[in-house]
Amino acid sequence: MPHSVVRDGFNAYFDAWEADIGSFLEFDKQALAVCGAKAAGLSPLSGLPFGVKDNIAVAGMRLSCGSKLLSGFSSPYSATAVTKLREAGAVPAGKTNMDEFGMGSSTDNSAFRRTNNPWDPSRVAGGSSGGSAAAVAAGLVPFALGSDTGGSVRQPASFCGVVGLKPTYGAVSRRGVMAMASSLDQVGPIAKTIDDAKLVFDIIRGKDDLDATSWSSDSVLDKNQAKTKLKIGVPREFVSAGLDPEVAANFEATLAKLKTAGHEVVDIELPSFRYALACYYVLMPAEASTNLARFDGLRYGTKQVGADLLGDYQETRGTGFGPEVRRRIILGTYVLSAGYADEFYYQAVAVQRLIKADYARVFKEVDVIATPTAPGPAFKIGEKIGDPLAMYLEDIFTVPVNIGGVPAVSVPSGQTTSGLPLGVQLTAGAKQEEILFALGRAMAA
Ligand code: GLN
């Protein structure tokens, strides 16, 4: 079949889907011309197009982070993860929509467009990597990169019925990734299957001299890799509160399936996890408020002119940032300010230590922790946008993972009676992604 026919066919397919879901902010149909020309000797990803969340740099493409403040900005270089994929022969085809600077759970906070769920366009795709998850679910790209600070790869993957991996902190370089909360941020793949996510992860992982927190994957000797029967811990008390009944039933069905496959399921206690959400919503805004200080219109960002220098800052930041970003900057500067830092920020740091200790204790007993990825399926557009606390509750199961620096994957686990996808989150100890892949495969079998 001539390429033009293939491309025209794809163009129509792409345009029809995009009219419904709006997953991309920029898409280079020309880039597809080089796709499909799979060169011998390259990786299995050679010739495949992929989507990149708009807070991850691709040379020559926009890098807006879903923010008006960075509209029109084009990146002069590519993130290490993108460069590695390019070197493996994959082609970055476009930038996907996201909540502004990664803040949100529905992609509603994008300054540019809505992203709808491909399974039901009256519902959200999740967030903040909603564009990446929707694009993969609709078959517009075989995989996409997202970033995950508190669940932004896993929750949209769960809402869209695809796989989303948050690697161990430092497994993937953050070079070229716009910082949100630097101690929690990690880039992760979104793909249709566990094996596709692993293919991408194996290419993007590894030490990068340009990111001091990255570490060499060669150093990981996985003693558990050979294990075929795994011990799965379920934090019963933590998962019982506020679950949608269909999510609860689906979660139990998944556990039953894993038991039938020969894995052991036991109850575990994670007492500090009840504070995880509060801890996250102190640590994350604190770090974000300092990271976002650079967007003052002089060094970075579209400058708005005020009466004087302070006026320039106020105009630029007051009109460039959306309401959620401003809310978190205010929260972050408050919890860090003299007199309040001890009461809030350092308390959150202390809670982080408890959460890490809980993980360390539990991973001596079990190989994997299982929870639902989110408390409910994809919700209706606009349903939670006016209620920040309801939106923050979306992150209840995902944020402990970032606080602990451990890896987790959201794996599709079936559907609600009305046909909405659901996901189960599997968490392992640091550098134990292979266990997640093994159990994720067992779930899909
Ligand atoms: N929903 C979370 C938040 O709004 C997660 C964000 C993320 O992982 N980037 O902070």
Tab-separated table of C-alpha atoms and ligand atoms in Angstrom:
chain	number	residue	atom	x	y	z
A	1	MET	CA	0.000	0.000	0.000
A	2	PRO	CA	1.511	3.398	-0.966
A	3	HIS	CA	2.513	5.518	2.023
A	4	SER	CA	0.239	8.368	1.012
A	5	VAL	CA	-2.763	6.067	1.265
A	6	VAL	CA	-1.644	4.894	4.679
A	7	ARG	CA	-1.052	8.459	5.763
A	8	ASP	CA	-4.364	9.704	4.409
A	9	GLY	CA	-6.087	6.855	6.158
A	10	PHE	CA	-4.357	7.747	9.375
A	11	ASN	CA	-5.065	11.473	8.943
A	12	ALA	CA	-8.783	10.844	8.748
A	13	TYR	CA	-8.627	8.481	11.725
A	14	PHE	CA	-6.560	10.979	13.708
A	15	ASP	CA	-8.777	13.959	12.891
A	16	ALA	CA	-11.965	12.086	13.743
A	17	TRP	CA	-10.604	11.026	17.141
A	18	GLU	CA	-9.079	14.395	17.922
A	19	ALA	CA	-12.403	16.121	17.273
A	20	ASP	CA	-13.827	13.947	20.069
A	21	ILE	CA	-10.979	13.803	22.577
A	22	GLY	CA	-8.515	16.668	21.987
A	23	SER	CA	-5.440	14.844	23.239
A	24	PHE	CA	-2.707	16.782	21.399
A	25	LEU	CA	-1.649	20.430	21.596
A	26	GLU	CA	0.658	19.971	18.616
A	27	PHE	CA	0.961	17.056	16.213
A	28	ASP	CA	3.455	16.767	13.381
A	29	LYS	CA	1.818	14.702	10.682
A	30	GLN	CA	5.004	15.116	8.630
A	31	ALA	CA	6.883	13.222	11.310
A	32	LEU	CA	4.776	10.206	10.466
A	33	ALA	CA	6.311	10.105	7.003
A	34	VAL	CA	9.504	8.715	8.518
A	35	CYS	CA	7.599	6.274	10.696
A	36	GLY	CA	7.122	2.782	9.442
A	37	ALA	CA	10.552	2.837	7.814
A	38	LYS	CA	11.824	0.350	10.383
A	39	ALA	CA	15.580	0.178	10.116
A	40	ALA	CA	17.243	-3.160	10.678
A	41	GLY	CA	19.346	-3.529	13.796
A	42	LEU	CA	17.531	-0.872	15.804
A	43	SER	CA	15.253	-1.434	18.762
A	44	PRO	CA	11.703	-2.808	18.629
A	45	LEU	CA	10.501	0.802	18.895
A	46	SER	CA	12.237	1.812	15.695
A	47	GLY	CA	9.911	3.636	13.318
A	48	LEU	CA	7.142	4.095	15.877
A	49	PRO	CA	5.643	7.541	16.605
A	50	PHE	CA	5.069	8.571	20.210
A	51	GLY	CA	3.374	11.381	22.111
A	52	VAL	CA	5.197	13.539	24.644
A	53	LYS	CA	3.503	15.372	27.506
A	54	ASP	CA	3.890	19.091	27.021
A	55	ASN	CA	6.175	19.516	30.049
A	56	ILE	CA	8.871	17.277	28.499
A	57	ALA	CA	11.182	18.988	26.011
A	58	VAL	CA	11.339	17.986	22.349
A	59	ALA	CA	13.705	20.175	20.290
A	60	GLY	CA	11.773	22.432	17.936
A	61	MET	CA	8.370	21.666	19.440
A	62	ARG	CA	6.279	23.726	21.840
A	63	LEU	CA	6.934	23.394	25.583
A	64	SER	CA	4.002	25.146	27.198
A	65	CYS	CA	3.303	22.878	30.204
A	66	GLY	CA	-0.364	23.580	29.488
A	67	SER	CA	0.208	27.172	30.656
A	68	LYS	CA	-0.654	30.481	29.046
A	69	LEU	CA	2.567	31.811	30.562
A	70	LEU	CA	4.618	29.620	28.224
A	71	SER	CA	2.406	29.772	25.141
A	72	GLY	CA	4.550	30.304	22.093
A	73	PHE	CA	7.690	28.914	23.737
A	74	SER	CA	9.538	26.329	21.683
A	75	SER	CA	12.203	24.117	23.215
A	76	PRO	CA	15.809	24.458	21.987
A	77	TYR	CA	16.754	20.945	23.137
A	78	SER	CA	15.241	17.564	23.931
A	79	ALA	CA	14.837	15.819	27.268
A	80	THR	CA	17.203	12.881	27.796
A	81	ALA	CA	14.264	10.433	27.759
A	82	VAL	CA	13.175	11.782	24.359
A	83	THR	CA	16.728	11.674	22.984
A	84	LYS	CA	17.101	8.050	24.061
A	85	LEU	CA	13.874	7.101	22.304
A	86	ARG	CA	14.978	8.948	19.180
A	87	GLU	CA	18.276	7.079	19.257
A	88	ALA	CA	16.262	3.857	19.422
A	89	GLY	CA	14.500	4.931	16.223
A	90	ALA	CA	11.182	6.135	17.664
A	91	VAL	CA	9.762	9.445	16.431
A	92	PRO	CA	8.296	12.126	18.731
A	93	ALA	CA	5.140	13.029	16.814
A	94	GLY	CA	3.521	15.606	19.065
A	95	LYS	CA	2.942	17.247	22.429
A	96	THR	CA	0.035	16.074	24.531
A	97	ASN	CA	-2.369	18.118	26.590
A	98	MET	CA	-1.974	18.359	30.365
A	99	ASP	CA	-3.100	20.161	33.491
A	100	GLU	CA	-1.109	23.369	33.801
A	101	PHE	CA	2.381	22.523	35.130
A	102	GLY	CA	1.077	19.055	36.047
A	103	MET	CA	-1.342	20.304	38.691
A	104	GLY	CA	-4.631	18.455	38.489
A	105	SER	CA	-6.348	15.109	38.006
A	106	SER	CA	-8.608	15.769	35.024
A	107	THR	CA	-6.656	17.878	32.459
A	108	ASP	CA	-9.324	20.558	33.103
A	109	ASN	CA	-6.513	22.875	34.214
A	110	SER	CA	-4.988	23.120	30.727
A	111	ALA	CA	-4.995	26.728	29.494
A	112	PHE	CA	-5.549	25.517	25.940
A	113	ARG	CA	-8.166	22.823	25.515
A	114	ARG	CA	-10.239	20.101	27.051
A	115	THR	CA	-9.218	16.471	26.776
A	116	ASN	CA	-12.080	13.990	26.840
A	117	ASN	CA	-12.047	10.313	27.668
A	118	PRO	CA	-12.015	8.138	24.514
A	119	TRP	CA	-14.341	5.623	26.213
A	120	ASP	CA	-16.950	8.307	26.933
A	121	PRO	CA	-16.213	11.854	25.731
A	122	SER	CA	-18.571	13.319	28.350
A	123	ARG	CA	-16.012	12.210	30.966
A	124	VAL	CA	-12.497	13.328	31.810
A	125	ALA	CA	-9.399	11.441	30.687
A	126	GLY	CA	-7.792	11.972	34.103
A	127	GLY	CA	-4.724	14.045	34.747
A	128	SER	CA	-2.370	15.557	34.639
A	129	SER	CA	-1.076	13.414	31.725
A	130	GLY	CA	-4.623	13.139	30.318
A	131	GLY	CA	-3.559	13.893	26.736
A	132	SER	CA	-0.940	11.126	26.720
A	133	ALA	CA	-3.349	8.526	28.137
A	134	ALA	CA	-6.228	9.480	25.816
A	135	ALA	CA	-3.959	9.463	22.731
A	136	VAL	CA	-2.689	5.956	23.513
A	137	ALA	CA	-6.159	4.628	24.362
A	138	ALA	CA	-7.561	5.970	21.063
A	139	GLY	CA	-4.722	4.374	19.096
A	140	LEU	CA	-3.300	7.687	17.860
A	141	VAL	CA	0.185	6.682	19.047
A	142	PRO	CA	1.380	3.300	20.340
A	143	PHE	CA	2.907	4.871	23.426
A	144	ALA	CA	3.433	8.238	25.084
A	145	LEU	CA	5.521	9.777	27.832
A	146	GLY	CA	3.920	11.323	30.875
A	147	SER	CA	5.253	12.726	34.122
A	148	ASP	CA	4.122	11.565	37.534
A	149	THR	CA	4.546	13.653	40.684
A	150	GLY	CA	1.553	12.290	42.581
A	151	GLY	CA	-0.224	9.986	40.154
A	152	SER	CA	-0.307	11.844	36.848
A	153	VAL	CA	0.725	8.838	34.764
A	154	ARG	CA	-1.191	6.163	36.687
A	155	GLN	CA	-4.569	7.822	37.276
A	156	PRO	CA	-5.183	8.870	33.624
A	157	ALA	CA	-3.922	5.437	32.489
A	158	SER	CA	-6.522	3.864	34.771
A	159	PHE	CA	-9.305	6.173	33.496
A	160	CYS	CA	-8.426	5.408	29.859
A	161	GLY	CA	-7.882	1.632	30.167
A	162	VAL	CA	-4.152	1.610	29.434
A	163	VAL	CA	-0.941	0.832	31.349
A	164	GLY	CA	0.923	3.653	33.142
A	165	LEU	CA	4.241	3.198	34.949
A	166	LYS	CA	5.741	5.518	37.580
A	167	PRO	CA	9.343	4.294	37.837
A	168	THR	CA	11.507	4.373	40.974
A	169	TYR	CA	12.657	7.930	41.711
A	170	GLY	CA	15.851	8.478	39.703
A	171	ALA	CA	15.325	5.548	37.318
A	172	VAL	CA	14.647	7.962	34.441
A	173	SER	CA	16.514	11.225	33.905
A	174	ARG	CA	14.576	14.431	34.597
A	175	ARG	CA	16.826	16.443	32.316
A	176	GLY	CA	14.525	18.449	30.036
A	177	VAL	CA	11.444	17.844	32.189
A	178	MET	CA	9.889	21.015	33.544
A	179	ALA	CA	10.211	20.721	37.313
A	180	MET	CA	7.024	20.638	39.369
A	181	ALA	CA	8.147	19.092	42.673
A	182	SER	CA	11.687	17.953	41.988
A	183	SER	CA	11.924	15.349	44.755
A	184	LEU	CA	8.748	13.603	43.542
A	185	ASP	CA	8.770	14.045	39.725
A	186	GLN	CA	9.447	11.068	37.494
A	187	VAL	CA	8.880	10.424	33.780
A	188	GLY	CA	6.970	7.271	32.894
A	189	PRO	CA	5.585	5.481	29.863
A	190	ILE	CA	1.905	5.065	29.003
A	191	ALA	CA	1.203	2.142	26.654
A	192	LYS	CA	-1.449	-0.412	25.781
A	193	THR	CA	0.279	-3.389	27.404
A	194	ILE	CA	2.724	-4.117	30.202
A	195	ASP	CA	5.277	-5.386	27.693
A	196	ASP	CA	5.073	-2.182	25.639
A	197	ALA	CA	5.550	-0.101	28.797
A	198	LYS	CA	8.576	-2.218	29.687
A	199	LEU	CA	10.084	-1.767	26.204
A	200	VAL	CA	9.881	1.998	26.586
A	201	PHE	CA	11.089	1.964	30.193
A	202	ASP	CA	14.130	-0.157	29.317
A	203	ILE	CA	15.148	2.462	26.764
A	204	ILE	CA	14.582	5.611	28.813
A	205	ARG	CA	15.956	4.359	32.155
A	206	GLY	CA	19.545	4.806	33.330
A	207	LYS	CA	22.149	7.208	34.662
A	208	ASP	CA	22.377	10.625	33.040
A	209	ASP	CA	25.272	12.918	33.907
A	210	LEU	CA	22.879	15.837	33.483
A	211	ASP	CA	20.606	14.652	36.311
A	212	ALA	CA	22.436	14.047	39.580
A	213	THR	CA	19.483	12.125	41.034
A	214	SER	CA	19.468	9.535	38.246
A	215	TRP	CA	21.107	6.175	38.843
A	216	SER	CA	22.485	3.427	36.690
A	217	SER	CA	20.070	0.597	36.016
A	218	ASP	CA	23.057	-1.696	35.429
A	219	SER	CA	23.627	-1.724	39.162
A	220	VAL	CA	20.297	-3.424	39.856
A	221	LEU	CA	20.595	-7.104	40.483
A	222	ASP	CA	17.047	-8.248	40.849
A	223	LYS	CA	16.991	-11.141	43.263
A	224	ASN	CA	13.235	-11.471	42.876
A	225	GLN	CA	13.223	-11.705	39.133
A	226	ALA	CA	13.263	-15.485	39.201
A	227	LYS	CA	10.380	-15.692	41.664
A	228	THR	CA	7.217	-16.908	40.003
A	229	LYS	CA	4.872	-16.885	42.988
A	230	LEU	CA	4.641	-13.480	44.557
A	231	LYS	CA	3.298	-12.309	47.894
A	232	ILE	CA	0.829	-9.453	47.503
A	233	GLY	CA	-0.021	-7.171	50.427
A	234	VAL	CA	-3.378	-5.383	50.625
A	235	PRO	CA	-3.630	-2.423	53.034
A	236	ARG	CA	-7.265	-3.175	53.919
A	237	GLU	CA	-7.885	-0.219	56.189
A	238	PHE	CA	-6.366	2.245	53.727
A	239	VAL	CA	-8.353	1.007	50.721
A	240	SER	CA	-11.690	0.577	52.450
A	241	ALA	CA	-12.588	4.262	52.840
A	242	GLY	CA	-14.586	6.081	50.185
A	243	LEU	CA	-14.308	3.505	47.418
A	244	ASP	CA	-16.830	3.395	44.595
A	245	PRO	CA	-18.631	0.006	45.024
A	246	GLU	CA	-17.805	-1.063	41.476
A	247	VAL	CA	-14.133	-0.252	42.043
A	248	ALA	CA	-14.189	-2.295	45.260
A	249	ALA	CA	-15.775	-5.305	43.520
A	250	ASN	CA	-13.373	-5.070	40.609
A	251	PHE	CA	-10.401	-4.879	42.991
A	252	GLU	CA	-11.542	-8.028	44.839
A	253	ALA	CA	-12.043	-9.831	41.517
A	254	THR	CA	-8.482	-8.939	40.509
A	255	LEU	CA	-7.096	-10.240	43.809
A	256	ALA	CA	-9.075	-13.468	43.345
A	257	LYS	CA	-7.632	-13.859	39.850
A	258	LEU	CA	-4.095	-13.400	41.123
A	259	LYS	CA	-4.718	-15.972	43.867
A	260	THR	CA	-5.979	-18.447	41.281
A	261	ALA	CA	-2.772	-17.839	39.338
A	262	GLY	CA	-0.879	-19.055	42.415
A	263	HIS	CA	0.086	-15.770	44.083
A	264	GLU	CA	-0.461	-15.254	47.779
A	265	VAL	CA	-2.609	-12.360	49.041
A	266	VAL	CA	-2.212	-11.117	52.632
A	267	ASP	CA	-3.468	-8.139	54.643
A	268	ILE	CA	-0.932	-5.489	55.618
A	269	GLU	CA	-0.961	-2.355	57.764
A	270	LEU	CA	0.334	0.971	56.498
A	271	PRO	CA	-0.687	3.268	59.372
A	272	SER	CA	1.101	6.389	58.130
A	273	PHE	CA	-0.691	6.314	54.783
A	274	ARG	CA	-3.725	8.088	56.165
A	275	TYR	CA	-1.529	11.203	56.303
A	276	ALA	CA	-0.086	10.759	52.800
A	277	LEU	CA	-2.488	13.072	50.989
A	278	ALA	CA	-2.005	15.870	53.531
A	279	CYS	CA	1.758	15.325	53.393
A	280	TYR	CA	1.754	15.485	49.584
A	281	TYR	CA	-0.313	18.665	49.480
A	282	VAL	CA	2.306	20.360	51.659
A	283	LEU	CA	5.509	18.990	50.054
A	284	MET	CA	4.325	19.339	46.464
A	285	PRO	CA	3.175	23.001	46.623
A	286	ALA	CA	6.278	23.901	48.658
A	287	GLU	CA	8.593	22.597	45.956
A	288	ALA	CA	6.404	23.849	43.112
A	289	SER	CA	6.288	27.360	44.555
A	290	THR	CA	10.076	27.587	44.443
A	291	ASN	CA	10.406	25.865	41.053
A	292	LEU	CA	7.853	28.211	39.515
A	293	ALA	CA	9.563	31.335	40.869
A	294	ARG	CA	11.662	31.482	37.693
A	295	PHE	CA	8.606	32.323	35.576
A	296	ASP	CA	8.747	36.056	36.157
A	297	GLY	CA	8.527	37.289	32.563
A	298	LEU	CA	12.172	38.411	32.612
A	299	ARG	CA	14.038	35.130	32.730
A	300	TYR	CA	11.234	32.854	31.542
A	301	GLY	CA	7.654	33.276	30.417
A	302	THR	CA	5.697	35.728	28.320
A	303	LYS	CA	6.260	39.151	29.882
A	304	GLN	CA	3.294	41.367	30.741
A	305	VAL	CA	4.137	44.982	31.429
A	306	GLY	CA	3.148	46.560	34.739
A	307	ALA	CA	3.821	49.951	36.359
A	308	ASP	CA	7.317	48.973	37.578
A	309	LEU	CA	9.447	45.858	38.041
A	310	LEU	CA	7.197	44.439	40.764
A	311	GLY	CA	4.237	45.326	38.571
A	312	ASP	CA	5.792	43.355	35.710
A	313	TYR	CA	6.062	40.304	37.956
A	314	GLN	CA	2.515	40.694	39.217
A	315	GLU	CA	1.038	41.140	35.755
A	316	THR	CA	3.063	38.278	34.257
A	317	ARG	CA	2.337	35.782	37.024
A	318	GLY	CA	-1.167	37.017	37.828
A	319	THR	CA	-2.394	36.694	34.264
A	320	GLY	CA	-0.086	33.914	33.007
A	321	PHE	CA	-0.808	31.315	35.700
A	322	GLY	CA	-4.243	29.748	36.012
A	323	PRO	CA	-6.197	29.504	39.308
A	324	GLU	CA	-4.911	26.074	40.413
A	325	VAL	CA	-1.271	27.052	39.902
A	326	ARG	CA	-1.790	30.301	41.802
A	327	ARG	CA	-3.544	28.390	44.589
A	328	ARG	CA	-0.583	26.047	44.966
A	329	ILE	CA	2.003	28.824	44.834
A	330	ILE	CA	0.178	30.573	47.656
A	331	LEU	CA	-0.092	27.308	49.609
A	332	GLY	CA	3.584	26.514	48.985
A	333	THR	CA	4.960	29.894	49.977
A	334	TYR	CA	2.746	29.822	53.082
A	335	VAL	CA	3.961	26.423	54.326
A	336	LEU	CA	7.567	27.462	53.737
A	337	SER	CA	7.349	30.898	55.316
A	338	ALA	CA	9.164	31.722	58.541
A	339	GLY	CA	7.004	30.819	61.512
A	340	TYR	CA	4.910	28.295	59.555
A	341	ALA	CA	7.628	26.055	58.112
A	342	ASP	CA	7.991	24.129	61.387
A	343	GLU	CA	4.263	23.701	61.688
A	344	PHE	CA	3.657	22.528	58.126
A	345	TYR	CA	6.650	21.863	55.887
A	346	TYR	CA	8.854	20.106	58.447
A	347	GLN	CA	5.863	18.149	59.750
A	348	ALA	CA	5.290	16.897	56.215
A	349	VAL	CA	8.967	15.946	55.946
A	350	ALA	CA	8.577	13.979	59.194
A	351	VAL	CA	5.490	12.211	57.806
A	352	GLN	CA	7.458	11.404	54.655
A	353	ARG	CA	9.963	9.560	56.867
A	354	LEU	CA	7.114	7.533	58.424
A	355	ILE	CA	5.745	6.623	55.003
A	356	LYS	CA	9.193	5.518	53.824
A	357	ALA	CA	9.586	3.460	57.007
A	358	ASP	CA	6.184	1.806	56.424
A	359	TYR	CA	7.230	0.827	52.897
A	360	ALA	CA	10.597	-0.496	54.128
A	361	ARG	CA	8.893	-2.620	56.813
A	362	VAL	CA	6.183	-3.981	54.523
A	363	PHE	CA	8.533	-4.839	51.658
A	364	LYS	CA	10.369	-7.160	54.015
A	365	GLU	CA	7.128	-9.155	54.211
A	366	VAL	CA	5.582	-8.866	50.745
A	367	ASP	CA	6.767	-8.394	47.148
A	368	VAL	CA	3.994	-6.107	45.976
A	369	ILE	CA	1.308	-3.846	47.434
A	370	ALA	CA	-2.010	-3.791	45.569
A	371	THR	CA	-4.646	-1.040	45.731
A	372	PRO	CA	-7.105	0.391	43.229
A	373	THR	CA	-5.404	3.164	41.217
A	374	ALA	CA	-8.181	5.674	41.879
A	375	PRO	CA	-11.233	5.629	44.168
A	376	GLY	CA	-13.647	5.735	41.208
A	377	PRO	CA	-13.857	5.506	37.408
A	378	ALA	CA	-13.502	8.537	35.107
A	379	PHE	CA	-15.842	11.254	36.346
A	380	LYS	CA	-18.011	13.651	34.351
A	381	ILE	CA	-16.427	16.739	32.834
A	382	GLY	CA	-16.681	19.664	35.224
A	383	GLU	CA	-17.837	17.444	38.113
A	384	LYS	CA	-14.928	18.233	40.445
A	385	ILE	CA	-13.436	21.369	38.971
A	386	GLY	CA	-15.114	23.680	41.485
A	387	ASP	CA	-14.073	21.557	44.460
A	388	PRO	CA	-10.285	21.329	44.836
A	389	LEU	CA	-10.514	18.984	47.825
A	390	ALA	CA	-12.653	16.459	45.894
A	391	MET	CA	-10.089	16.662	43.091
A	392	TYR	CA	-7.180	16.112	45.529
A	393	LEU	CA	-8.920	12.972	46.872
A	394	GLU	CA	-8.438	11.413	43.429
A	395	ASP	CA	-4.753	11.082	44.359
A	396	ILE	CA	-5.242	9.187	47.618
A	397	PHE	CA	-3.776	5.866	46.417
A	398	THR	CA	-1.127	7.280	44.097
A	399	VAL	CA	0.679	9.951	46.161
A	400	PRO	CA	2.273	7.633	48.783
A	401	VAL	CA	4.272	6.029	45.961
A	402	ASN	CA	5.947	9.327	45.006
A	403	ILE	CA	6.518	10.239	48.645
A	404	GLY	CA	8.230	6.868	49.122
A	405	GLY	CA	10.225	7.125	45.872
A	406	VAL	CA	9.149	3.588	44.908
A	407	PRO	CA	7.807	2.300	41.561
A	408	ALA	CA	4.160	1.551	40.760
A	409	VAL	CA	2.146	0.644	37.721
A	410	SER	CA	-1.541	1.014	36.911
A	411	VAL	CA	-2.795	-2.050	35.054
A	412	PRO	CA	-6.242	-2.255	33.380
A	413	SER	CA	-8.454	-4.519	35.503
A	414	GLY	CA	-11.774	-4.528	33.680
A	415	GLN	CA	-14.752	-2.217	33.355
A	416	THR	CA	-17.747	-0.911	35.236
A	417	THR	CA	-21.205	-2.123	34.190
A	418	SER	CA	-21.499	1.028	32.064
A	419	GLY	CA	-18.261	0.192	30.258
A	420	LEU	CA	-15.778	2.560	31.904
A	421	PRO	CA	-12.240	1.225	32.370
A	422	LEU	CA	-10.842	0.512	35.848
A	423	GLY	CA	-7.269	-0.004	36.992
A	424	VAL	CA	-5.365	-1.671	39.802
A	425	GLN	CA	-2.149	-0.160	41.101
A	426	LEU	CA	0.758	-2.477	41.905
A	427	THR	CA	3.617	-1.022	43.966
A	428	ALA	CA	7.013	-2.647	44.574
A	429	GLY	CA	10.144	-1.765	46.513
A	430	ALA	CA	12.678	0.648	45.001
A	431	LYS	CA	14.270	-0.621	41.774
A	432	GLN	CA	11.911	-3.617	41.595
A	433	GLU	CA	10.073	-2.680	38.389
A	434	GLU	CA	10.592	-6.224	37.061
A	435	ILE	CA	8.268	-7.587	39.740
A	436	LEU	CA	5.612	-5.119	38.619
A	437	PHE	CA	5.960	-6.279	35.025
A	438	ALA	CA	5.712	-9.932	36.057
A	439	LEU	CA	2.565	-9.402	38.117
A	440	GLY	CA	1.079	-7.001	35.568
A	441	ARG	CA	1.388	-9.745	32.968
A	442	ALA	CA	-0.342	-12.177	35.306
A	443	MET	CA	-3.218	-9.698	35.644
A	444	ALA	CA	-3.589	-9.406	31.890
A	445	ALA	CA	-3.442	-13.175	31.313
B	1	GLN	N1	-3.124	15.055	40.705
B	1	GLN	C1	-1.890	15.329	41.365
B	1	GLN	C2	-1.739	16.803	41.575
B	1	GLN	O1	-2.585	17.507	41.161
B	1	GLN	C3	-0.774	14.703	40.618
B	1	GLN	C4	0.042	15.600	39.787
B	1	GLN	C5	1.149	14.950	39.043
B	1	GLN	O2	1.474	13.781	39.282
B	1	GLN	N2	1.802	15.732	38.204
B	1	GLN	O3	-0.832	17.266	42.161
